[in-house]
Structures are given as C-alpha cells and as structure tokens.
Coordinates of C-alpha atoms in Angstrom, one line a residue:
Chain T
G1112 CA 96.3 103.9 77.6
A1113 CA 99.8 102.8 79.1
G1114 CA 99.8 102.4 82.6
V1115 CA 102.4 103.1 84.8
S1116 CA 105.2 100.9 84.1
Q1117 CA 108.5 99.8 86.4
T1118 CA 111.5 97.8 86.0
P1119 CA 112.9 95.8 87.0
S1120 CA 110.3 92.8 87.9
N1121 CA 113.3 91.7 89.1
K1122 CA 116.5 92.2 90.8
V1123 CA 118.5 89.8 92.8
T1124 CA 120.5 92.0 94.1
E1125 CA 124.0 90.9 97.0
K1126 CA 124.1 92.5 100.7
G1127 CA 125.6 95.8 100.3
K1128 CA 125.8 96.4 97.5
Y1129 CA 123.7 99.7 95.1
V1130 CA 119.8 99.3 93.9
E1131 CA 117.7 101.9 91.2
L1132 CA 114.2 100.8 90.7
R1133 CA 112.0 102.6 88.7
C1134 CA 108.8 103.9 87.6
D1135 CA 107.2 105.0 84.5
P1136 CA 103.8 106.9 85.8
I1137 CA 100.8 107.4 83.5
S1138 CA 101.6 110.4 81.0
G1139 CA 100.8 114.1 82.6
H1140 CA 99.6 112.4 86.6
T1141 CA 101.6 115.4 88.2
A1142 CA 101.7 112.8 92.0
L1143 CA 103.4 110.0 91.9
Y1144 CA 103.9 107.4 95.5
W1145 CA 106.2 104.9 96.5
Y1146 CA 105.1 102.9 98.6
R1147 CA 107.0 98.3 99.9
Q1148 CA 104.7 95.4 100.2
S1149 CA 106.7 93.0 102.2
L1150 CA 104.8 89.1 101.6
G1151 CA 102.0 89.0 103.4
Q1152 CA 101.3 93.1 104.7
G1153 CA 99.2 96.1 103.0
P1154 CA 102.1 98.1 100.9
E1155 CA 103.3 101.0 103.1
F1156 CA 104.1 104.1 101.7
L1157 CA 107.6 105.9 101.1
I1158 CA 107.2 108.7 99.8
Y1159 CA 105.3 111.3 97.5
F1160 CA 106.4 112.9 94.6
Q1161 CA 104.0 116.4 93.1
G1162 CA 105.9 117.3 90.3
T1163 CA 109.7 117.3 90.3
G1164 CA 109.9 117.9 94.2
A1165 CA 109.7 115.5 96.7
A1166 CA 106.7 116.6 99.3
D1167 CA 106.6 114.2 101.6
D1168 CA 109.6 111.5 102.2
S1169 CA 109.0 110.3 105.6
G1170 CA 107.6 106.9 105.1
L1171 CA 111.4 106.7 103.8
P1172 CA 113.3 104.1 106.8
N1173 CA 116.4 105.9 106.4
D1174 CA 119.3 107.5 104.9
R1175 CA 120.1 104.8 103.0
F1176 CA 117.1 105.3 100.5
F1177 CA 116.1 108.0 99.1
A1178 CA 114.7 109.1 95.1
V1179 CA 114.2 111.5 92.2
R1180 CA 112.3 113.1 89.7
P1181 CA 114.1 115.3 88.2
E1182 CA 111.8 115.9 85.2
G1183 CA 108.2 115.7 86.7
S1184 CA 107.9 112.1 85.1
V1185 CA 109.3 108.9 85.3
S1186 CA 111.1 108.2 88.9
T1187 CA 113.5 106.1 90.6
L1188 CA 114.2 104.3 94.0
K1189 CA 117.5 104.2 94.8
I1190 CA 119.1 101.9 97.8
Q1191 CA 122.1 102.0 99.2
R1192 CA 124.5 99.4 100.8
T1193 CA 121.9 96.9 100.5
E1194 CA 120.0 94.4 103.5
R1195 CA 118.3 91.8 103.8
G1196 CA 116.1 93.9 105.7
D1197 CA 114.8 95.3 101.8
S1198 CA 114.0 92.4 100.5
A1199 CA 110.3 93.0 99.6
V1200 CA 107.9 94.7 96.3
Y1201 CA 108.3 98.0 95.7
L1202 CA 105.8 99.5 93.9
C1203 CA 105.0 103.0 92.3
A1204 CA 101.4 104.7 91.6
S1205 CA 100.2 107.8 89.5
S1206 CA 97.4 110.3 90.1
L1207 CA 95.7 112.8 88.0
T1208 CA 96.2 115.3 90.6
S1209 CA 96.8 114.8 94.7
G1210 CA 93.5 115.2 96.0
R1211 CA 92.4 112.3 99.1
G1212 CA 90.1 111.2 97.0
D1213 CA 92.0 110.9 93.4
E1214 CA 92.2 107.1 92.4
Q1215 CA 95.7 105.8 92.7
F1216 CA 96.8 103.9 89.7
F1217 CA 99.9 101.4 90.8
G1218 CA 102.1 99.1 88.5
P1219 CA 103.0 95.6 88.3
G1220 CA 106.1 96.1 91.4
T1221 CA 110.2 95.6 90.9
R1222 CA 110.4 92.6 93.2
L1223 CA 113.9 92.9 95.2
T1224 CA 115.9 90.4 96.9
V1225 CA 118.9 90.7 98.1
L1226 CA 120.6 87.7 98.9
Chain S
G434 CA 98.4 108.0 113.6
N435 CA 96.0 106.8 110.5
S436 CA 95.7 103.2 110.5
V437 CA 93.3 100.3 109.0
T438 CA 92.1 97.1 109.9
Q439 CA 91.3 94.0 108.6
M440 CA 89.5 90.7 109.0
E441 CA 91.8 88.4 109.4
G442 CA 92.0 85.1 106.7
P443 CA 91.9 83.4 104.7
V444 CA 88.5 83.7 103.4
T445 CA 87.6 80.4 101.5
L446 CA 83.7 80.4 99.5
S447 CA 81.4 78.7 97.9
E448 CA 80.5 79.9 94.4
E449 CA 77.4 82.4 94.6
A450 CA 78.3 82.8 98.7
F451 CA 77.4 85.8 100.9
L452 CA 80.8 87.7 101.7
T453 CA 81.2 90.2 104.1
I454 CA 85.3 91.4 104.9
N455 CA 86.4 94.1 107.2
C456 CA 87.4 96.9 107.7
T457 CA 87.8 99.5 111.1
Y458 CA 90.1 102.4 110.5
T459 CA 92.1 104.7 112.5
A460 CA 91.8 109.0 111.6
T461 CA 91.8 112.1 112.4
G462 CA 89.7 114.5 110.2
Y463 CA 87.7 113.0 107.4
P464 CA 89.8 110.3 105.4
S465 CA 88.4 109.1 102.2
L466 CA 88.2 105.2 102.2
F467 CA 88.6 102.9 98.9
W468 CA 89.3 98.9 98.7
Y469 CA 92.0 97.9 96.5
V470 CA 92.3 94.4 94.9
Q471 CA 94.9 91.7 93.5
Y472 CA 93.8 89.5 91.3
P473 CA 97.0 86.4 91.1
G474 CA 99.9 88.1 88.7
E475 CA 98.1 91.1 88.6
G476 CA 98.6 94.7 90.1
L477 CA 97.1 96.4 92.7
Q478 CA 93.3 98.3 90.8
L479 CA 90.9 99.9 92.7
L480 CA 87.6 98.5 93.2
L481 CA 85.8 101.2 94.7
K482 CA 85.6 104.5 97.2
A483 CA 84.1 106.8 99.1
T484 CA 85.4 109.8 100.1
K485 CA 82.8 111.4 102.9
A486 CA 79.9 109.5 105.4
D487 CA 76.9 107.1 104.2
D488 CA 78.1 107.4 100.8
K489 CA 78.3 103.8 99.0
G490 CA 80.7 102.9 96.7
S491 CA 79.6 100.1 94.0
N492 CA 81.6 98.1 91.7
K493 CA 81.7 95.0 90.0
G494 CA 78.5 93.5 92.0
F495 CA 81.1 95.2 94.9
E496 CA 79.7 97.6 98.3
A497 CA 80.8 99.5 100.4
T498 CA 79.4 101.8 103.1
Y499 CA 81.8 105.0 104.0
R500 CA 80.3 104.7 108.3
K501 CA 81.4 107.5 110.5
E502 CA 79.8 106.2 113.8
T503 CA 81.4 102.9 113.8
T504 CA 84.7 103.9 111.5
S505 CA 83.9 101.2 108.5
F506 CA 84.0 100.2 105.4
H507 CA 83.5 96.7 105.5
L508 CA 83.5 95.1 102.0
E509 CA 80.0 92.8 100.8
K510 CA 78.5 91.4 97.7
G511 CA 75.5 89.1 97.8
S512 CA 76.8 86.6 95.4
V513 CA 81.2 85.9 94.5
Q514 CA 81.5 84.3 91.9
V515 CA 85.5 82.0 91.2
S516 CA 86.9 85.0 89.5
D517 CA 86.7 87.4 92.9
S518 CA 89.6 85.1 94.0
A519 CA 91.8 88.3 94.9
V520 CA 93.4 89.8 97.4
Y521 CA 91.2 93.3 98.9
F522 CA 93.1 95.9 101.0
C523 CA 91.2 98.6 103.0
A524 CA 92.8 101.8 103.4
L525 CA 91.8 105.5 103.8
S526 CA 94.0 108.6 102.9
R527 CA 94.2 111.2 105.8
G528 CA 91.2 113.8 105.6
G529 CA 92.4 117.9 105.9
T530 CA 95.4 117.6 103.9
S531 CA 95.3 117.7 100.3
Y532 CA 97.2 115.1 99.5
G533 CA 96.2 111.3 99.2
K534 CA 99.0 109.1 100.1
L535 CA 97.8 105.9 101.0
T536 CA 97.4 103.6 104.9
F537 CA 96.6 100.0 103.9
G538 CA 95.2 97.3 106.0
Q539 CA 97.0 94.3 105.6
G540 CA 94.7 92.6 102.9
T541 CA 92.0 89.9 103.0
I542 CA 92.6 86.5 100.8
L543 CA 90.2 85.0 99.2
T544 CA 89.5 82.0 97.4
V545 CA 86.4 80.8 95.3
H546 CA 85.7 77.6 94.9
P547 CA 83.0 76.2 91.9

C-alpha cells in the first residue's frame, strides 16, 4: 500500500515568507507526528496529533510554527515569517495507534531552504 | 529529560566485518527502544525494536538487547555487507505515557567497503 507522502519534496523561500508543508499519512493511521532534522543531527520532535487534535505541541520552537489536521488525515505544517534558521528537513510520520512501542512510518521529508 | 547518545561516527568497515554501534539512553519510566535506518536517498525506516528490559530486537542480521542496568541498546551485526551502508539512529519513546513520541540520537554513518 501507499506509504507516507510529503509535498513538496523541496521548498526554497526567502526570509520572511510564509510556507506550508503537507503530509499524507498512511490510511487508517490515527497518530501523526512532525519532526525536524538539521544536517548531521537526528530528527527532533515538533508536534503530535491523535486524530484531529494536537495532543502535544511542546516541540514547536516558537509561535511562528503551527500545524493542523482538520479531518484526522492530512496534516499541514505552517511556518510564518521564515528565518534562515528554519532551514532543515521536515519529516512526517504516522502510526496505527499511539502506543509507545508502535512503529512509526516516515515520509521522505520536505527539504526547506530559507535564503 | 529524555536523551539518547550514540557513538560518534563515521564508521568505516570492510565487508564481512563485525559491527557494533553503541547507544545509551536517559529516560524516566520504562521506554521502548528502537533502531531506525536511513539508506541513501530513502526515508527513515524501522530496523528493530525492544519494548521491555532484556528483550532482544532483531532484523536483517542486526540485533540489539535492551539493557536496563546499563541503560544501553547497542546495535550489532556479525558480518556487514556493502548494502548495509546507511545512517543508523537509536531512538526511544518514553514510558509512563500512552503515546510514542520519539527522541533520537544524532545518528551514526556506516560505510562498508567491498
């Protein structure tokens, strides 16, 4: 079956612009996660959705970052007033449930470059 | 808070050599432990996992044992292949809660030469 997909695969923007990153999880997966991966580092947690609600947004770095999942499937990560430090690969993952031992399936990521 | 520390890379081996990548963790409660792998040009994928102390996860010839007494989850393989060249990430999801937020180590680059 189809895996997790993310669009766009690459996004180049200018400092101060607004961007939206999209994630399509595996059908039927209730849990959805966003992570950010800087060069040479492991992914860092941003936000977790269980269904439509953001159950934990403690990893969002500041109020320029926001994410939604209005129908419990597709999610959009939104970044306002982008800064050069926002440049990274943004990863989305989904899992069937949100148990601590559940496998998360990752998308290929969106590489964001802020000039 | 929770954290994961991996041995620094990169690691370069010849084909059929023995591999160990060290991973230690700090966490409250009883976390689940994972190794994820990222092959060149591909996304992260689960390699193996262990959900309680003394469990051994295994897949594709790789093994790791959950050692609570040493807070470790070292990855081993007896004979590596060129196709094992990838970036390996150790990760945990914290215990005591009902969701699987992952905390990752910094990753270890493995290169295997013929």
